[in-house]
Tab-separated table of N, CA and C in Angstrom:
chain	number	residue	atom	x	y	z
A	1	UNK	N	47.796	75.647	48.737
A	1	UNK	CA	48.253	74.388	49.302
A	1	UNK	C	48.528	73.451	48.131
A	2	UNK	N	49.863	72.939	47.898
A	2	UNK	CA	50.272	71.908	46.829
A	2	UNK	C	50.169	69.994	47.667
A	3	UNK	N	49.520	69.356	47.232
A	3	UNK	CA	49.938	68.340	47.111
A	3	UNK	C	50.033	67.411	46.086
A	4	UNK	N	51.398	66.604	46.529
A	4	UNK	CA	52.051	66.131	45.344
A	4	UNK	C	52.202	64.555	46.238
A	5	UNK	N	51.111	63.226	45.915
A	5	UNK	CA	51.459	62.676	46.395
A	5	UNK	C	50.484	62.063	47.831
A	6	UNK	N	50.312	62.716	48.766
A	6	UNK	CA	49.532	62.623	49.777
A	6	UNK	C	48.314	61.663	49.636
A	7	UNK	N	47.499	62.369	48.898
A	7	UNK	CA	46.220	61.693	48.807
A	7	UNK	C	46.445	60.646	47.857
A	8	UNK	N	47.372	60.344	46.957
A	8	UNK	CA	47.943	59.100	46.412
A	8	UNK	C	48.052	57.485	47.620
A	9	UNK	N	48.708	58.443	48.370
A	9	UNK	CA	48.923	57.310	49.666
A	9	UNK	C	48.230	57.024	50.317
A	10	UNK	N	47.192	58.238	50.744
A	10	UNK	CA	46.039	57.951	51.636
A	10	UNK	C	45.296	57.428	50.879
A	11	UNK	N	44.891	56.789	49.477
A	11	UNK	CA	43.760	56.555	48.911
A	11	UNK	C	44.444	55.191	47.842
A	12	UNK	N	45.578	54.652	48.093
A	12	UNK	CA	46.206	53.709	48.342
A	12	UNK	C	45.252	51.797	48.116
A	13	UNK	N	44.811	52.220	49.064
A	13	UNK	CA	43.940	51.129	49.589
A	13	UNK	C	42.284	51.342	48.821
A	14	UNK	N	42.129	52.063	48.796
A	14	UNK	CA	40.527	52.706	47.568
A	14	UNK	C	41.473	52.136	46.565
A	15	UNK	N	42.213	52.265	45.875
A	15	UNK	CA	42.519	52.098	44.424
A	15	UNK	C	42.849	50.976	44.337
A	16	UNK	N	43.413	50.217	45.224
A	16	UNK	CA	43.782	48.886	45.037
A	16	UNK	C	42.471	47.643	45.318
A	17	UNK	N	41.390	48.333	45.942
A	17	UNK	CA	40.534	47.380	45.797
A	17	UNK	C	39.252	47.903	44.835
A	18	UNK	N	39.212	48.998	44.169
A	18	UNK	CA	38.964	48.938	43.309
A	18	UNK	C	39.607	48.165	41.759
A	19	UNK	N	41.132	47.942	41.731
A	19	UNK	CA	41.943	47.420	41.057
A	19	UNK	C	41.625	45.978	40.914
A	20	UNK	N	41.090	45.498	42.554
A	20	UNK	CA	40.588	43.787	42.866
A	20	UNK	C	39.201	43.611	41.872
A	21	UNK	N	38.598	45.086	42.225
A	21	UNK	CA	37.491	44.899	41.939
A	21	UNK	C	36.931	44.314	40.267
A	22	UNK	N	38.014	45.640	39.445
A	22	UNK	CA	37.822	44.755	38.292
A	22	UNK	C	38.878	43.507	37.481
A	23	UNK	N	39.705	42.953	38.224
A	23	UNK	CA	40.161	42.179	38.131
A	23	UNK	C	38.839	40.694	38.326
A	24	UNK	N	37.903	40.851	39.011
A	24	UNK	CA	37.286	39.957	39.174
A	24	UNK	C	36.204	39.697	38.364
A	25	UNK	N	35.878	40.352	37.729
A	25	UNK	CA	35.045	40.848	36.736
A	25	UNK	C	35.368	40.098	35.642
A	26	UNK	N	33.767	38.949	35.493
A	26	UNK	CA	34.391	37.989	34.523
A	26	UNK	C	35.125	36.911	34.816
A	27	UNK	N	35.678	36.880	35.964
A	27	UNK	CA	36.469	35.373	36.319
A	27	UNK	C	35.696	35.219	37.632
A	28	UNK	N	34.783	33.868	37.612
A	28	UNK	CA	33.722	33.381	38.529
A	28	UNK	C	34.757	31.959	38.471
A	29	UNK	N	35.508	31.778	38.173
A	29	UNK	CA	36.404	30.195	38.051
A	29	UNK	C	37.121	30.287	39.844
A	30	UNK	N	37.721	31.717	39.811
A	30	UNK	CA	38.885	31.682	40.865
A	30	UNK	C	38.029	32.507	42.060
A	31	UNK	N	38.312	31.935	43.330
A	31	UNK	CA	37.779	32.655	44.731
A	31	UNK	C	39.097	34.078	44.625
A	32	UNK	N	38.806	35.492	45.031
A	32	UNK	CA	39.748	36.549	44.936
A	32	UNK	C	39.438	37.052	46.621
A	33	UNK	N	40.220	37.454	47.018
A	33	UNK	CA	40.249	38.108	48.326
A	33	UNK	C	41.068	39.221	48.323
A	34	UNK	N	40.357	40.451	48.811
A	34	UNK	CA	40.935	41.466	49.112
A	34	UNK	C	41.515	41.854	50.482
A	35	UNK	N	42.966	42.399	50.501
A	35	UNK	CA	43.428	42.486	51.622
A	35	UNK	C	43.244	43.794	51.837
A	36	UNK	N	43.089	44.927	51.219
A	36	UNK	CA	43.107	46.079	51.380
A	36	UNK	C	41.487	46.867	52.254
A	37	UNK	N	41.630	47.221	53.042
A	37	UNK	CA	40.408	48.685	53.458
A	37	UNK	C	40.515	49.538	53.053
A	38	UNK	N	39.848	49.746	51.530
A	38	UNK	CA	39.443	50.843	51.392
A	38	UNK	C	38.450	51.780	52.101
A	39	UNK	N	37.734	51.130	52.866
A	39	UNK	CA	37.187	51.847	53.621
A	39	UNK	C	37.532	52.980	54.443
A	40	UNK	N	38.156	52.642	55.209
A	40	UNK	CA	39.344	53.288	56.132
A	40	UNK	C	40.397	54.262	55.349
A	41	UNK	N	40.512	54.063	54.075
A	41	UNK	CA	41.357	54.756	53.439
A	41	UNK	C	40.513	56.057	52.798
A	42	UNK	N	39.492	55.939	52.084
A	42	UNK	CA	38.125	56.623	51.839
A	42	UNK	C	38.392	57.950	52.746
A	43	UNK	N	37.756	56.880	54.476
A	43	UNK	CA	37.984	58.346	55.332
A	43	UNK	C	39.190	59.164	55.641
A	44	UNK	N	40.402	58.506	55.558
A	44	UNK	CA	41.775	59.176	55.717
A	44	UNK	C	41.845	60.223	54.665
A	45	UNK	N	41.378	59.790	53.423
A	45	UNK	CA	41.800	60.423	52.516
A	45	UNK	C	40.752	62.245	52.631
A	46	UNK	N	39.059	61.735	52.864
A	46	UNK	CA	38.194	62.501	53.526
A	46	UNK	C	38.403	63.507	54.697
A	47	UNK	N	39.440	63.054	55.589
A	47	UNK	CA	39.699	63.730	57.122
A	47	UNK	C	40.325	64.910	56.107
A	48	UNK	N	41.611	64.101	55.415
A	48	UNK	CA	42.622	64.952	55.071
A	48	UNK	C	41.851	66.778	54.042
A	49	UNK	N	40.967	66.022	52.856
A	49	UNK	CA	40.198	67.149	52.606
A	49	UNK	C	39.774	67.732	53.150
A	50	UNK	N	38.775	67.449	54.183
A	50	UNK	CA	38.293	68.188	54.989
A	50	UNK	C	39.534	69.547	55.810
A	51	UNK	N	40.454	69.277	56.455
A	51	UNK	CA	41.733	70.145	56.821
A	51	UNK	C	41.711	70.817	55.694
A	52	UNK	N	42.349	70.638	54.612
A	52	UNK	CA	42.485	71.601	53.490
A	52	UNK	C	41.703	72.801	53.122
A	53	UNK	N	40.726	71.946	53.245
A	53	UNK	CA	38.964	73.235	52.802
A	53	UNK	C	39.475	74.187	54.244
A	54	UNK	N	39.234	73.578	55.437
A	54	UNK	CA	39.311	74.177	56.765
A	54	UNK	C	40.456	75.770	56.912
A	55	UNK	N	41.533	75.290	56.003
A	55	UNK	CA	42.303	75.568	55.850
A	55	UNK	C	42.762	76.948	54.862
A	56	UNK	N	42.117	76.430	53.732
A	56	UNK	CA	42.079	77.445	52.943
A	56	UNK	C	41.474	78.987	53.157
A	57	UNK	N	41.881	79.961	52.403
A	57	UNK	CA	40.938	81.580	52.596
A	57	UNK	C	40.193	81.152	51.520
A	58	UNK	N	38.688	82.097	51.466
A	58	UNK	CA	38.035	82.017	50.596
A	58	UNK	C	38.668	82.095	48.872
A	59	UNK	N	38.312	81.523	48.237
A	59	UNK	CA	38.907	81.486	46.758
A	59	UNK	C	40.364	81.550	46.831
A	60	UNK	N	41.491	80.320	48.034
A	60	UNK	CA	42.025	79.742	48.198
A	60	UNK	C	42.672	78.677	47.389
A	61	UNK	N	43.182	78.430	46.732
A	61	UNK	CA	43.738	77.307	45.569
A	61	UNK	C	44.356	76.462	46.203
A	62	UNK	N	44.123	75.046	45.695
A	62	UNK	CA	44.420	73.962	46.040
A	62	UNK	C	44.932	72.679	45.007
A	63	UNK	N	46.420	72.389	44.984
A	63	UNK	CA	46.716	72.246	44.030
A	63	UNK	C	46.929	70.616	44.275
A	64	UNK	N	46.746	69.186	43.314
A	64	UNK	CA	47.113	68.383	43.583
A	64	UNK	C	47.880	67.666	42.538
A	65	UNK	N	48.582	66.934	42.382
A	65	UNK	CA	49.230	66.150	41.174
A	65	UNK	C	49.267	64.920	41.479
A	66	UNK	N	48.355	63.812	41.087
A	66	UNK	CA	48.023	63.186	41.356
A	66	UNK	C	48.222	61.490	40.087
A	67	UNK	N	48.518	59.948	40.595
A	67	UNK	CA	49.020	59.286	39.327
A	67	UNK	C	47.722	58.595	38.500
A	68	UNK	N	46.351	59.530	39.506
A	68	UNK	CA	44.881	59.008	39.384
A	68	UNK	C	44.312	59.655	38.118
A	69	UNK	N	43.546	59.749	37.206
A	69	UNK	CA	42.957	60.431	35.857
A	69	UNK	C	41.764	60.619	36.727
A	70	UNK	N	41.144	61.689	35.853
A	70	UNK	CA	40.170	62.386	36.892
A	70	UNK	C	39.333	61.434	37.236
A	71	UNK	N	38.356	60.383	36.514
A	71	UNK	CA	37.348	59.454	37.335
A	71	UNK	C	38.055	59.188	38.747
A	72	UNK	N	39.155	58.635	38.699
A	72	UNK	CA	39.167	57.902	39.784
A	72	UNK	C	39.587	59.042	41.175
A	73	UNK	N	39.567	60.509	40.843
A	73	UNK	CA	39.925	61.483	42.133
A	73	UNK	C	38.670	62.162	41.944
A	74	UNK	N	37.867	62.891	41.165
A	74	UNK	CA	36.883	63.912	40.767
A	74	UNK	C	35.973	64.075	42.443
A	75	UNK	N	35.559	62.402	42.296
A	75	UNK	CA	34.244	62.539	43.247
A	75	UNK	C	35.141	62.992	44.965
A	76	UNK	N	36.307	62.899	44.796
A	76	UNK	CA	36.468	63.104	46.191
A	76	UNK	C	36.734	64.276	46.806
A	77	UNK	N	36.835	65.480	45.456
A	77	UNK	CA	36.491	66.661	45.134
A	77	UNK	C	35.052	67.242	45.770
A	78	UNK	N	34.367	66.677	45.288
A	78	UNK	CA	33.075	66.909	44.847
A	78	UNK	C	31.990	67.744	46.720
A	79	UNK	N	32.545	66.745	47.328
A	79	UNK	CA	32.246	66.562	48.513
A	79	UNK	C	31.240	68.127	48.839
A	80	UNK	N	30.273	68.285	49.519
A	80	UNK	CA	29.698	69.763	49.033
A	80	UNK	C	30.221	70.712	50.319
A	81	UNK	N	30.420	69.447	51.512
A	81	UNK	CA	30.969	70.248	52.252
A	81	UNK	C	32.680	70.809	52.054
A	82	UNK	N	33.327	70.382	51.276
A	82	UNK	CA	34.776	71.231	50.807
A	82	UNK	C	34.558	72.309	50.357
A	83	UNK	N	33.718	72.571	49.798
A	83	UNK	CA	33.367	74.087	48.988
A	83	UNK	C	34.417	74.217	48.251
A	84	UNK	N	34.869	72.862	47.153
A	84	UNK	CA	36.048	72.848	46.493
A	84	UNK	C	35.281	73.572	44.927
A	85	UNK	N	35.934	74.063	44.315
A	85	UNK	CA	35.222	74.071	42.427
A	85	UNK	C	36.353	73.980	41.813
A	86	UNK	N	36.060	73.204	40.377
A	86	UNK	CA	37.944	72.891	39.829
A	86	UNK	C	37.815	74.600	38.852
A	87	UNK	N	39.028	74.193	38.778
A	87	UNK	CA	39.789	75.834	38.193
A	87	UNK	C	39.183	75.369	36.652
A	88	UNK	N	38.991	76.198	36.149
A	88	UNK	CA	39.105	76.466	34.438
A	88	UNK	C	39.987	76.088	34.138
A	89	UNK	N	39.239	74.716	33.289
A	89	UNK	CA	40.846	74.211	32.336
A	89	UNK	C	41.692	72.938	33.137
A	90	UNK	N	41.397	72.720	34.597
A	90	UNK	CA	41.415	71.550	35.194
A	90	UNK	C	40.412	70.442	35.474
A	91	UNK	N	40.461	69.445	35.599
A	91	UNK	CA	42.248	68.715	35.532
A	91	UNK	C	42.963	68.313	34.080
A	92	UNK	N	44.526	68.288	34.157
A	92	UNK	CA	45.186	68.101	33.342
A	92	UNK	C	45.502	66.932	33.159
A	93	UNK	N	45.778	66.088	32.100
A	93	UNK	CA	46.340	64.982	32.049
A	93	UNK	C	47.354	65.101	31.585
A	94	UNK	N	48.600	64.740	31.491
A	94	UNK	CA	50.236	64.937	30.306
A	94	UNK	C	50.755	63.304	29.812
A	95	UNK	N	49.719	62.419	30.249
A	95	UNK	CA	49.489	61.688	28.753
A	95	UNK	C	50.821	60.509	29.662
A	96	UNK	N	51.384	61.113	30.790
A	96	UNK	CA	52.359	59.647	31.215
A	96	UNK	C	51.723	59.251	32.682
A	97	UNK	N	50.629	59.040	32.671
A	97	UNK	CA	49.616	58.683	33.980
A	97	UNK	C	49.397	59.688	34.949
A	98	UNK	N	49.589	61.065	35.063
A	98	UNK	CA	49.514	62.418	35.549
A	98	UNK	C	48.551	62.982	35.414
A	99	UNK	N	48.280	63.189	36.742
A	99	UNK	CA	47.126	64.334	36.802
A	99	UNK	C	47.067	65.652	37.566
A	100	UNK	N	46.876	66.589	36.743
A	100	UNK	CA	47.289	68.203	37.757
A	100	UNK	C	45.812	68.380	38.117
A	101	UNK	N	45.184	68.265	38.980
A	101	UNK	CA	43.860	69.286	39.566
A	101	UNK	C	44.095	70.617	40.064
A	102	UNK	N	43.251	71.610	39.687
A	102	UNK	CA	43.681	73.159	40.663
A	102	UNK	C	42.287	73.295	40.937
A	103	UNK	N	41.995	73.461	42.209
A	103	UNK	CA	40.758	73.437	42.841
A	103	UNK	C	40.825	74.737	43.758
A	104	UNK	N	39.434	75.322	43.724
A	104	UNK	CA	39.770	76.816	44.530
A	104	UNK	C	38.128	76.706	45.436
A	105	UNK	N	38.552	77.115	46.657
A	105	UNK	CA	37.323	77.064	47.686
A	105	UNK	C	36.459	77.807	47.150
A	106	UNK	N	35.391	78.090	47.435
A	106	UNK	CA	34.176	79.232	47.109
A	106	UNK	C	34.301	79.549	48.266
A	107	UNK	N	34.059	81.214	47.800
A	107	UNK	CA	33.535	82.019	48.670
A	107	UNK	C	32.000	82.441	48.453
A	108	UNK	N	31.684	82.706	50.204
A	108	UNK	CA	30.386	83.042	49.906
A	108	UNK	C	29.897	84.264	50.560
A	109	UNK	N	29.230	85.108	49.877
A	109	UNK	CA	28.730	86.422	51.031
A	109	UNK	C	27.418	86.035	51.778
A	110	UNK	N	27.289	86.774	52.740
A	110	UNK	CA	26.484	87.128	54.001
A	110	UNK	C	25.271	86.747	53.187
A	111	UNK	N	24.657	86.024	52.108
A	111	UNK	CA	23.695	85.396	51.811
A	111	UNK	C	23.812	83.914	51.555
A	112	UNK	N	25.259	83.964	51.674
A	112	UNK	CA	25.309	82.125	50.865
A	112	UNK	C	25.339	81.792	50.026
A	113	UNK	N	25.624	83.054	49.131
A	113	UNK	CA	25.580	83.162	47.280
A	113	UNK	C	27.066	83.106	47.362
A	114	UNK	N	27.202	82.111	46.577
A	114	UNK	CA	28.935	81.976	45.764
A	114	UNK	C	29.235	83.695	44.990
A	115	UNK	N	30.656	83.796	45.237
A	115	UNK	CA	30.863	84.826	44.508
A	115	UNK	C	32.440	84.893	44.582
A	116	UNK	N	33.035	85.798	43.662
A	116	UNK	CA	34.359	85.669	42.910
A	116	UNK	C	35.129	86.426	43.697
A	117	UNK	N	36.446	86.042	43.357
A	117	UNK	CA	37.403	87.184	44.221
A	117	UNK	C	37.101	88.496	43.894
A	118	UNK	N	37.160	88.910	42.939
A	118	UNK	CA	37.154	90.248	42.561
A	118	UNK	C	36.062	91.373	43.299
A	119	UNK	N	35.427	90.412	44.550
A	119	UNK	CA	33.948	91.483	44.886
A	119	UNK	C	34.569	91.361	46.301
A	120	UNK	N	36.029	90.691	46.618
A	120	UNK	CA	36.384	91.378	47.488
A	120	UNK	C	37.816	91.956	47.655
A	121	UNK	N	38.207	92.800	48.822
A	121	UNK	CA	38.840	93.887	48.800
A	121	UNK	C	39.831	94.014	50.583
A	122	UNK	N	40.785	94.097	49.941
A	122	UNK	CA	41.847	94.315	51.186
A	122	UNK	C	41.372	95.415	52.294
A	123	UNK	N	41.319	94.990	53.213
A	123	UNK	CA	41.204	96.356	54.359
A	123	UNK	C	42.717	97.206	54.070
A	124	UNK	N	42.231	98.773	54.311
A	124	UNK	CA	43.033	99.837	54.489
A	124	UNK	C	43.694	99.930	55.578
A	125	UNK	N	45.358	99.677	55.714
A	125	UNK	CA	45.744	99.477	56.980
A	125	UNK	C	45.644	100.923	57.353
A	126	UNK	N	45.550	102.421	56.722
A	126	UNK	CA	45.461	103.311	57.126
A	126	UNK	C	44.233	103.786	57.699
A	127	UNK	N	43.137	102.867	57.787
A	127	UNK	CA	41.575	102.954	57.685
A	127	UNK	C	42.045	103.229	59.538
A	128	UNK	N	41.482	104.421	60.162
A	128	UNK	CA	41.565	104.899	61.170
A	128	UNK	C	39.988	104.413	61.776
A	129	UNK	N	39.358	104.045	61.190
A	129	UNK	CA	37.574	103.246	61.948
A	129	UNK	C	38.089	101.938	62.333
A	130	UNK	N	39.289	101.730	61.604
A	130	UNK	CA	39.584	100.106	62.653
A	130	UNK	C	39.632	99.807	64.077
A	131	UNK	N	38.582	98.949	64.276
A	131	UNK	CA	38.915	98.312	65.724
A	131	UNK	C	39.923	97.535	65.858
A	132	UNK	N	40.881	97.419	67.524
A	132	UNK	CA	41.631	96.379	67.070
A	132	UNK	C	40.989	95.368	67.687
């Protein structure tokens, strides 16, 4: 799953009152009011992860490009219920406000132990023990 953008918009309103936030910082002279809910944006942005994880097959990749540097996207990653982990070597920055994340679900076996693609294995469509 690529997104390019999405969670930019949905998280819109998080960034802009975080933006208030330190704008105020240090100026006790001027009253500041925020028009934005981040709140509401938080969970939009949350619903939307949540689908994705839902979404994905185990060790599933999930790609985002994002105009956020990792502080300000990481934690929304993090979430334990996404069963997101970033890829080796992500996230990228390219130095003109860009950020590539590649995030891949965990899989887990019949104990709940994380484990890698490689320990699993395509069914045999010739496998004659198949039920349908």
């Amino acid at each position: 799953i690529t997104d390019k953008g999405l969670l930019d918009v949905l998280l819109n309103a998080h960034d802009q009152e975080r933006w208030h936030e330190r704008l105020r910082v240090g100026d006790t002279n001027r009253i500041h009011r925020c028009r934005y809910d981040g709140v509401a944006s938080r969970a939009d942005a949350n619903k939307a992860l949540r689908n994705v994880s839902r979404l994905l097959k185990p060790n599933g990749l999930f790609a985002v490009l994002s105009y956020e540097p990792p502080q300000g996207r990481s934690a929304f990653f993090e979430a334990p219920e996404l069963q997101f982990r970033c890829r080796s070597g992500y996230p990228i920055e390219d130095g003109k406000g860009n950020t590539l994340f590649v995030l891949e679900k965990k899989a887990e076996d019949f104990a709940g132990k994380d484990v890698d693609a490689a320990s699993f294995s395509e069914p045999n469509a010739d496998d004659s023990t198949r039920r349908a």
